[in-house]
Each structure stands twice: as structure tokens, then as C-alpha cells.
Coordinates of C-alpha atoms and ligand atoms in Angstrom, one line a residue:
M1432 CA 15.5 -8.3 -30.6
K1433 CA 15.5 -12.0 -29.9
K1434 CA 13.6 -12.5 -33.3
L1435 CA 16.2 -10.3 -35.1
F1436 CA 18.9 -11.8 -34.0
A1437 CA 17.8 -15.8 -35.1
L1438 CA 16.7 -14.6 -38.2
L1439 CA 20.4 -12.4 -38.7
L1440 CA 21.5 -15.9 -37.1
V1441 CA 19.9 -18.0 -39.8
L1442 CA 20.4 -16.2 -42.7
A1443 CA 24.4 -16.4 -41.7
M1444 CA 23.8 -19.7 -41.3
V1445 CA 22.2 -20.5 -44.8
L1446 CA 25.4 -17.4 -46.5
T1447 CA 27.9 -19.5 -45.0
A1448 CA 26.2 -23.0 -46.5
A1449 CA 25.7 -21.6 -49.9
A1450 CA 29.7 -20.6 -49.6
C1451 CA 30.7 -23.7 -48.9
G1452 CA 28.7 -25.4 -51.3
S1453 CA 29.3 -23.0 -54.2
A1454 CA 33.4 -23.0 -53.6
P1455 CA 34.8 -26.2 -55.3
A1456 CA 36.8 -27.8 -52.8
A1457 CA 40.1 -26.8 -54.8
E1458 CA 43.7 -27.9 -53.2
P1459 CA 45.4 -25.2 -52.3
T1460 CA 48.7 -24.8 -54.3
T1461 CA 50.4 -22.9 -51.5
P1462 CA 48.6 -23.5 -48.7
A1463 CA 48.3 -20.9 -46.6
A1464 CA 48.5 -21.4 -42.8
P1465 CA 45.6 -22.7 -41.2
A1466 CA 43.6 -19.4 -40.0
E1467 CA 41.9 -20.2 -36.8
P1468 CA 38.3 -20.2 -37.0
A1469 CA 37.0 -16.9 -35.2
A1470 CA 35.2 -17.9 -32.0
P1471 CA 31.6 -16.5 -32.7
A1472 CA 31.2 -13.8 -30.5
A1473 CA 29.3 -15.0 -28.1
P1474 CA 25.7 -12.9 -27.9
A1475 CA 25.5 -10.9 -24.8
A1476 CA 22.9 -11.7 -22.3
P1477 CA 19.8 -9.6 -22.9
A1478 CA 19.9 -6.8 -20.5
A1479 CA 17.5 -7.4 -17.6
V1480 CA 14.7 -5.0 -17.7
K1481 CA 14.4 -2.4 -15.4
V1482 CA 11.7 -1.3 -13.0
G1483 CA 11.8 1.1 -10.6
V1484 CA 10.0 1.1 -7.0
S1485 CA 9.5 3.7 -5.1
M1486 CA 8.1 3.7 -1.7
P1487 CA 7.1 6.3 0.9
T1488 CA 9.1 5.6 3.9
Q1489 CA 11.1 2.5 5.7
S1490 CA 9.7 4.1 9.5
L1491 CA 6.9 2.1 9.2
Q1492 CA 6.5 -1.9 8.7
R1493 CA 4.1 -2.3 5.9
W1494 CA 5.8 -0.2 3.0
N1495 CA 9.4 -1.9 4.4
Q1496 CA 7.3 -5.4 3.5
D1497 CA 5.9 -3.9 0.7
G1498 CA 9.0 -3.2 -0.6
A1499 CA 10.5 -6.2 0.2
N1500 CA 7.6 -8.3 -1.4
M1501 CA 8.0 -6.3 -4.6
K1502 CA 11.1 -6.5 -5.5
Q1503 CA 11.8 -10.1 -4.7
Q1504 CA 9.1 -11.2 -6.9
L1505 CA 9.8 -8.7 -9.9
E1506 CA 13.3 -10.3 -9.5
A1507 CA 12.0 -13.9 -9.4
A1508 CA 10.0 -13.0 -12.9
G1509 CA 13.5 -11.9 -14.0
Y1510 CA 13.4 -8.1 -13.9
E1511 CA 16.2 -5.6 -12.4
V1512 CA 14.8 -3.8 -9.3
D1513 CA 15.7 -0.3 -8.7
L1514 CA 14.0 0.0 -4.9
Q1515 CA 13.9 3.4 -3.6
F1516 CA 12.1 4.7 -0.2
G1517 CA 11.3 8.3 0.3
G1518 CA 13.5 9.1 3.1
D1519 CA 10.8 9.3 6.4
N1520 CA 7.9 10.6 4.1
D1521 CA 10.4 13.4 2.0
I1522 CA 8.4 14.7 -1.0
P1523 CA 11.5 15.8 -2.5
T1524 CA 13.3 13.1 -2.0
Q1525 CA 10.7 10.8 -3.8
V1526 CA 10.6 13.4 -6.3
A1527 CA 14.9 12.9 -7.0
Q1528 CA 14.1 9.3 -6.7
I1529 CA 11.7 9.3 -9.4
E1530 CA 13.5 11.2 -11.6
N1531 CA 16.7 8.8 -11.4
M1532 CA 14.8 6.2 -12.2
I1533 CA 13.8 7.3 -15.3
T1534 CA 17.2 8.8 -16.4
G1535 CA 18.3 5.2 -15.1
G1536 CA 16.0 3.0 -17.8
C1537 CA 13.4 2.0 -16.4
K1538 CA 10.4 0.9 -18.1
V1539 CA 8.2 0.6 -16.0
L1540 CA 7.1 2.9 -12.8
V1541 CA 5.5 1.7 -9.6
I1542 CA 4.4 3.9 -7.4
A1543 CA 3.3 4.4 -3.4
A1544 CA 2.9 8.3 -3.1
I1545 CA 3.9 10.1 -0.1
D1546 CA 1.7 13.2 -1.3
G1547 CA -0.5 12.1 -4.0
S1548 CA -0.6 15.0 -5.7
S1549 CA 3.2 16.4 -5.7
L1550 CA 4.4 14.0 -8.7
T1551 CA 2.3 15.7 -11.2
E1552 CA 5.6 17.5 -12.5
V1553 CA 8.2 14.6 -12.6
L1554 CA 5.2 12.2 -14.2
K1555 CA 5.4 14.2 -16.8
T1556 CA 8.6 13.4 -17.9
A1557 CA 7.4 9.5 -17.8
K1558 CA 4.8 10.6 -19.9
E1559 CA 6.8 12.4 -22.2
Q1560 CA 9.0 8.8 -22.4
S1561 CA 6.3 6.6 -22.7
I1562 CA 6.9 5.1 -18.9
P1563 CA 3.7 3.4 -18.1
V1564 CA 3.0 4.4 -13.8
I1565 CA 1.6 2.1 -11.6
A1566 CA 0.2 3.8 -8.5
Y1567 CA 0.3 1.3 -6.0
D1568 CA -1.7 1.2 -3.0
R1569 CA -2.2 5.0 -2.8
L1570 CA -3.6 6.9 -5.8
I1571 CA -1.7 9.7 -7.9
M1572 CA -3.4 12.4 -8.2
N1573 CA -3.7 15.1 -10.9
S1574 CA -1.5 13.4 -13.6
D1575 CA -2.7 12.2 -16.9
A1576 CA 0.8 9.5 -16.7
V1577 CA -0.9 6.7 -14.5
S1578 CA -2.0 4.1 -16.2
Y1579 CA -2.8 1.5 -13.9
Y1580 CA -3.7 1.5 -10.0
A1581 CA -4.0 -1.4 -7.7
T1582 CA -4.6 -1.4 -4.2
F1583 CA -7.2 -2.9 -1.5
D1584 CA -10.7 -1.9 -1.0
N1585 CA -10.3 1.0 0.8
Y1586 CA -13.9 2.3 1.3
K1587 CA -14.3 -1.7 2.7
V1588 CA -11.7 -1.1 5.2
G1589 CA -13.5 1.3 6.1
T1590 CA -16.8 0.1 6.4
F1591 CA -15.2 -3.2 8.8
Q1592 CA -14.2 -0.3 11.6
G1593 CA -17.3 1.3 11.4
G1594 CA -19.2 -1.9 11.4
F1595 CA -17.0 -2.7 14.3
I1596 CA -18.2 -0.1 16.7
R1597 CA -21.9 -0.6 15.5
D1598 CA -22.1 -4.1 15.9
T1599 CA -20.2 -3.9 19.0
L1600 CA -21.7 -1.4 21.2
D1601 CA -24.9 -3.0 19.3
L1602 CA -25.7 0.9 18.1
D1603 CA -29.4 -0.5 17.1
N1604 CA -30.7 -2.0 20.1
A1605 CA -28.6 -0.8 23.2
A1606 CA -30.0 2.6 24.8
G1607 CA -26.7 4.9 24.9
P1608 CA -26.0 7.5 24.0
F1609 CA -21.8 6.5 23.6
N1610 CA -19.0 8.6 23.4
I1611 CA -16.7 8.2 20.5
E1612 CA -13.7 10.4 19.1
L1613 CA -12.7 9.8 15.3
F1614 CA -9.0 9.4 14.1
T1615 CA -8.3 9.0 10.3
G1616 CA -4.7 9.6 8.9
S1617 CA -2.6 12.1 6.6
S1618 CA -5.6 14.3 4.2
D1619 CA -3.0 14.2 1.0
D1620 CA -3.2 10.6 0.8
N1621 CA -6.3 9.9 -1.1
N1622 CA -6.9 6.9 0.8
V1623 CA -8.2 8.6 3.9
N1624 CA -11.4 9.7 2.2
F1625 CA -12.3 6.5 1.3
F1626 CA -11.3 4.9 4.6
F1627 CA -13.2 7.7 6.8
G1628 CA -15.9 7.9 4.4
G1629 CA -16.9 4.2 4.4
A1630 CA -16.4 4.3 8.7
M1631 CA -19.0 7.5 8.4
S1632 CA -20.8 5.9 6.1
I1633 CA -21.9 3.6 9.2
L1634 CA -21.3 5.9 12.1
Q1635 CA -22.9 9.3 10.7
P1636 CA -26.7 8.2 11.1
Y1637 CA -26.1 7.4 15.1
I1638 CA -24.2 10.5 15.6
D1639 CA -26.8 12.3 13.4
S1640 CA -29.9 11.0 16.0
G1641 CA -27.5 11.6 19.3
K1642 CA -26.9 8.0 19.8
L1643 CA -22.9 8.3 19.3
V1644 CA -21.8 11.8 20.9
V1645 CA -18.5 13.0 19.7
K1646 CA -17.8 15.0 22.9
S1647 CA -15.1 17.3 20.9
G1648 CA -17.1 18.3 17.9
Q1649 CA -14.1 17.2 15.7
V1650 CA -15.9 15.4 12.9
T1651 CA -14.8 16.7 9.6
L1652 CA -12.0 14.7 7.7
A1653 CA -9.7 17.9 8.4
Q1654 CA -10.5 17.7 12.2
C1655 CA -9.8 14.4 12.3
A1656 CA -6.4 14.2 10.0
T1657 CA -3.4 12.9 11.4
P1658 CA -0.5 14.4 9.7
N1659 CA 1.7 11.3 8.0
W1660 CA 0.1 9.2 9.8
S1661 CA 2.1 10.0 12.5
T1662 CA 2.2 7.8 16.3
E1663 CA 3.5 11.2 17.9
E1664 CA 0.7 13.3 16.3
S1665 CA -2.1 11.0 17.3
Q1666 CA -0.8 10.3 20.6
K1667 CA -0.6 14.1 21.2
R1668 CA -4.1 14.5 19.9
M1669 CA -5.6 12.0 21.9
E1670 CA -4.0 13.2 25.2
N1671 CA -5.6 16.6 24.1
L1672 CA -8.7 15.2 24.2
I1673 CA -8.4 13.4 27.5
S1674 CA -7.6 16.5 29.1
A1675 CA -10.0 18.7 27.5
Q1676 CA -13.5 16.1 27.4
G1677 CA -12.2 15.1 30.7
Y1678 CA -12.0 11.3 29.6
G1679 CA -10.7 8.7 31.7
P1680 CA -11.1 5.0 33.7
D1681 CA -12.7 7.8 36.3
G1682 CA -13.9 10.3 34.7
T1683 CA -15.8 10.6 31.6
K1684 CA -16.7 7.3 30.0
L1685 CA -14.6 6.6 26.2
D1686 CA -16.9 3.8 24.5
A1687 CA -14.8 3.8 21.3
V1688 CA -12.0 5.5 19.1
L1689 CA -12.5 5.2 15.5
S1690 CA -8.9 5.0 13.8
S1691 CA -8.3 4.4 10.5
N1692 CA -4.8 2.8 10.9
D1693 CA -2.4 0.4 13.5
S1694 CA 0.1 3.8 13.7
V1695 CA -2.4 6.3 14.3
A1696 CA -3.7 3.5 17.2
N1697 CA -0.7 3.1 18.6
G1698 CA -0.5 6.7 19.4
I1699 CA -4.2 6.6 20.9
T1700 CA -3.6 3.2 22.8
N1701 CA 0.2 5.3 24.4
A1702 CA -2.7 8.2 25.3
L1703 CA -5.2 5.8 26.6
V1704 CA -2.6 3.7 28.6
A1705 CA -0.8 6.9 30.3
A1706 CA -4.4 7.9 31.5
G1707 CA -4.7 4.8 33.3
Y1708 CA -7.0 2.6 30.8
T1709 CA -6.5 -1.1 30.8
K1710 CA -7.1 -3.8 29.2
D1711 CA -10.2 -4.3 31.3
N1712 CA -11.9 -0.7 30.8
F1713 CA -10.2 0.1 27.5
P1714 CA -12.3 1.6 24.8
L1715 CA -12.8 0.0 21.4
L1716 CA -10.2 1.1 19.2
T1717 CA -10.3 0.1 15.6
G1718 CA -7.0 -0.1 13.3
Q1719 CA -5.5 -1.6 10.3
D1720 CA -2.2 -3.0 8.4
C1721 CA -2.0 -5.3 11.3
D1722 CA 1.2 -4.1 12.5
K1723 CA 3.2 -6.1 14.7
P1724 CA 2.8 -3.8 18.1
A1725 CA -1.0 -3.2 17.1
V1726 CA -1.1 -7.1 17.3
K1727 CA 0.8 -7.3 20.3
N1728 CA -2.1 -4.7 21.6
M1729 CA -4.9 -7.0 20.2
I1730 CA -3.5 -10.0 21.9
A1731 CA -2.9 -7.8 24.8
G1732 CA -6.8 -7.4 25.0
I1733 CA -6.3 -3.2 23.9
Q1734 CA -6.8 -2.5 20.4
S1735 CA -10.0 -4.1 19.7
M1736 CA -9.4 -5.0 15.5
S1737 CA -7.3 -4.0 12.7
V1738 CA -7.6 -5.2 9.4
F1739 CA -5.0 -7.4 7.3
K1740 CA -4.0 -6.3 4.1
D1741 CA -1.6 -9.0 2.8
T1742 CA 0.9 -6.6 1.0
R1743 CA 2.2 -10.4 -0.5
T1744 CA -0.9 -10.1 -2.4
L1745 CA -1.0 -6.7 -3.8
A1746 CA 3.0 -7.2 -4.4
G1747 CA 2.1 -10.1 -6.4
Q1748 CA -1.0 -8.0 -8.3
V1749 CA 1.3 -5.5 -9.6
V1750 CA 3.9 -7.7 -10.4
K1751 CA 1.4 -9.5 -13.0
M1752 CA 0.9 -5.7 -13.8
V1753 CA 4.3 -5.0 -15.3
D1754 CA 4.7 -8.3 -16.7
S1755 CA 1.3 -7.9 -18.7
I1756 CA 2.4 -4.3 -19.5
L1757 CA 6.2 -5.5 -20.7
K1758 CA 4.4 -8.1 -22.9
G1759 CA 2.1 -5.8 -24.2
S1760 CA -0.9 -8.3 -22.6
D1761 CA -3.9 -7.6 -21.7
V1762 CA -4.0 -6.1 -18.0
E1763 CA -6.0 -7.8 -15.1
V1764 CA -8.5 -5.2 -13.3
N1765 CA -11.7 -5.6 -11.8
D1766 CA -12.9 -1.8 -11.5
T1767 CA -13.1 1.1 -13.7
T1768 CA -15.6 3.4 -12.0
T1769 CA -14.3 3.8 -8.7
Y1770 CA -10.9 5.7 -8.7
D1771 CA -11.0 8.9 -10.6
N1772 CA -7.7 11.0 -10.1
G1773 CA -8.8 14.0 -11.3
T1774 CA -7.6 13.2 -14.9
G1775 CA -10.6 10.5 -15.5
F1776 CA -11.0 6.9 -13.7
I1777 CA -7.9 4.8 -13.7
P1778 CA -8.2 1.0 -14.3
S1779 CA -7.2 -0.5 -11.2
F1780 CA -7.2 -4.1 -9.0
L1781 CA -8.7 -3.9 -6.0
C1782 CA -7.6 -6.5 -3.7
D1783 CA -9.9 -7.8 -0.8
P1784 CA -8.9 -7.0 3.2
V1785 CA -9.5 -9.2 6.2
F1786 CA -11.1 -8.4 9.4
A1787 CA -8.8 -9.4 12.1
T1788 CA -9.5 -9.8 15.9
V1789 CA -7.5 -11.7 18.4
D1790 CA -10.2 -14.3 17.3
N1791 CA -8.4 -15.2 14.4
Y1792 CA -5.1 -13.6 13.8
K1793 CA -3.6 -17.0 14.3
E1794 CA -4.8 -18.1 11.3
L1795 CA -4.5 -15.1 9.1
L1796 CA -1.0 -14.0 10.5
I1797 CA 0.9 -16.9 11.3
D1798 CA -0.5 -20.1 9.9
S1799 CA -0.2 -18.3 6.3
G1800 CA 3.5 -17.6 7.0
Y1801 CA 3.0 -13.7 7.5
Y1802 CA 4.7 -13.4 10.5
A1803 CA 6.5 -16.3 13.1
E1804 CA 5.5 -16.9 16.5
G1805 CA 8.4 -15.0 18.2
D1806 CA 7.6 -11.8 16.3
L1807 CA 4.0 -11.5 17.7
A1808 CA 5.8 -12.5 21.7
Ligands
LIG519 C1 -2.1 2.5 3.4 C2 -2.2 2.3 4.9 C3 -1.4 2.4 5.8 C4 -1.0 4.1 5.7 C5 -0.2 4.9 6.4 C6 -2.2 4.5 3.6 O1 -2.6 4.6 2.8 O2 -3.2 2.2 2.8 O3 -2.4 0.6 4.9 O4 -1.5 2.5 7.1 O5 -1.1 4.0 4.2 O6 1.1 4.7 5.8

């Protein structure tokens, strides 16, 4: 567009110069009123290219941060941003918002799906209109409209959690057996296959050998899932486990609880605290995201660990993807063999998650400017 404009400008100048040069400067006999030279119409500033960013919910800290980081970094790169949050994990709202982004002229869509499998229809329209789609953090399933995927190494997140329980209980050396209960996230989120799968790749052999005992018998992903990653749901399930198995500081010993993220861990913590557990006898409890309440719980000595996924890094990577797509240059990916969405492997960029505990949170979260010290007071 710019080139065409420049070409036309040059052509106009050449023609004007030629016209001036060829016409002999004849003195007009009847001087006409000097016409005001028409001011050349100022070329309209090119409209910024619009990018649609669809996030699942505003009820969880991380998605607010993801949305804000994406908007800020895309705008800094010169794009206009249509940022939407799908109500409180409301699928029809997210679908309608994406439809509006398509009709509203977005040239690329960046989507963190509420339900990885519910966008097939709306994304057909995106594909028909050649609008590239980047799956953000969560893979969008069963759609050939997905061009790229950017996330953290989700399997590694799970191995951090499982590895932490193995090492802290010293499962290879201690006599045991140890009691554990297992929690993961929403089964409509493809990430849980990797979080739970990664953790169980480490824990399952100890369950099989009897070193770890899951008294409830709830070990499948379906049994351990938490709808919508809801704190209330995980609290309810933990309360039920406490009463059914008799767990408590003075009851059946509970050594560890695997939780795939912090919102689920927070519900587990609420139930355990209500059952009388304190920092002196709290079971090992894992998490992910370094949400503020979870970090405060780590500082208070109850939640044992979390996984830091710097949303600024993910947003930065996705902004690079958007920019490369729109400029027609190569898009940087570092994995093409892990994430199959049912239509084939999606070229992906996996960012590195970082193991977090009370021992390194200051360096990870405060020194890096992710939180201010007061956020965690
Ligand atoms: C994300 C996690 C997050 C969870 C709940 C997952 O898809 O990867 O970081 O805790 O959703 O929102």
C-alpha cells in the first residue's frame, strides 16, 4: 500500500515537472485571478492493523495479567487491540466475542480457549476469511484454523510437581507408605493432560509399588478433575475426602496433595485449614502460577511450591508471532511434535516454566518486577 502510494506520488511529481517544463511560460494577456494552489490532501494515516485477543475469564489473576500484557505489548508494536474476556468462563460469550472480532476486521486472533473443543464452528469463519489464529496457553482442539500455539512447557510443569513430592518425601529411600490425594484442573482444558500426565509419570510407579497410597482410590484424570479450575469445587472435594477418609492432624495422616495449579490449591488449603491443619503439620501441597494468594500461603508455610510462568514472557513471544505473521516473515517455533489438536501437530513455541518455593520467590517475583513487595504482604 505504502509502495503504491509512493509510486503514485513520484508519478504525479514527474508529470507535474514535465507539464511545467513543456509549457512555455507565456505571459497571460488577461491575467486570471491567481487560483489558490489546491493544498495536496494529506494522506490519511494508515489505520492500525487490529488484533483480537480473547481471554477465558477475569476471575483468575493470571488471565487479567495475560490480557493486560498482550494489549500493552501489541499496542507498543503499533497494533490496535480488541481485548475481550469470556465473562466468567462462559463459552457462548467467548464464541460471540470471537465472531465480533472477525466481523470487526481483526487480522489475527489470539485465543486462550475456555473449552478447547468448543471453537470449531466459529473458527471455520476465521479460516474462510484467511485470518490466522494463535492458540494462547491452551491448545484449541479439532480445528484446522489454528496456525500456531504458544504456551509453557506444560508437561514440565507436571514433572516439577510430581518431582517435588517424590524428592521431599524421599520416596526412593524412606520406608513409607505415604498417603496422597490427587487434584488436577478442568478436563475441557487440554493442558491438564500434560500437567496431570507429567506429574503422574513420576508418581504412578510409587502408587503401583504401594509406597504412595491414594486412600480414596481416585486416580484417573476424570476422578481428579476440577471443573473450571474452581477454588470452590476443589474445596468441596477436599472436604469430602477429609470426611470420607478421616484425614486430619489427629486423624488419618495425609502426607501430600498433588494440585495442578494455585486456584485448585487454594480450595484444598481452605479445606485443610478448616480441618485444623497448620504450618506445623500441613501436607505437602503443589501449585502453579504463583498467584498472589498462593505465594502468601507459601510464605505462611502452608502451600509448599508453585510454578512461575512469567506471563510477560508468553505475551512477548505471542506478539513476536503476530508481528511475523503480519509481516510475512518466518514465525519462530521450537516444537512441532508435541501438540496435536486432532487435525495434526500445531507448530508451537514452549516457554520455560520455573520451579518456585519460599526460598526463591523474592528473586523470581519481586526482583523481576512481577510483583511489588506490598502485593504479597
Ligand atoms: C493454565 C494455568 C491456569 C489454569 C487455570 C491453564 O490452562 O495453563 O496456568 O492455572 O489454566 O486458569
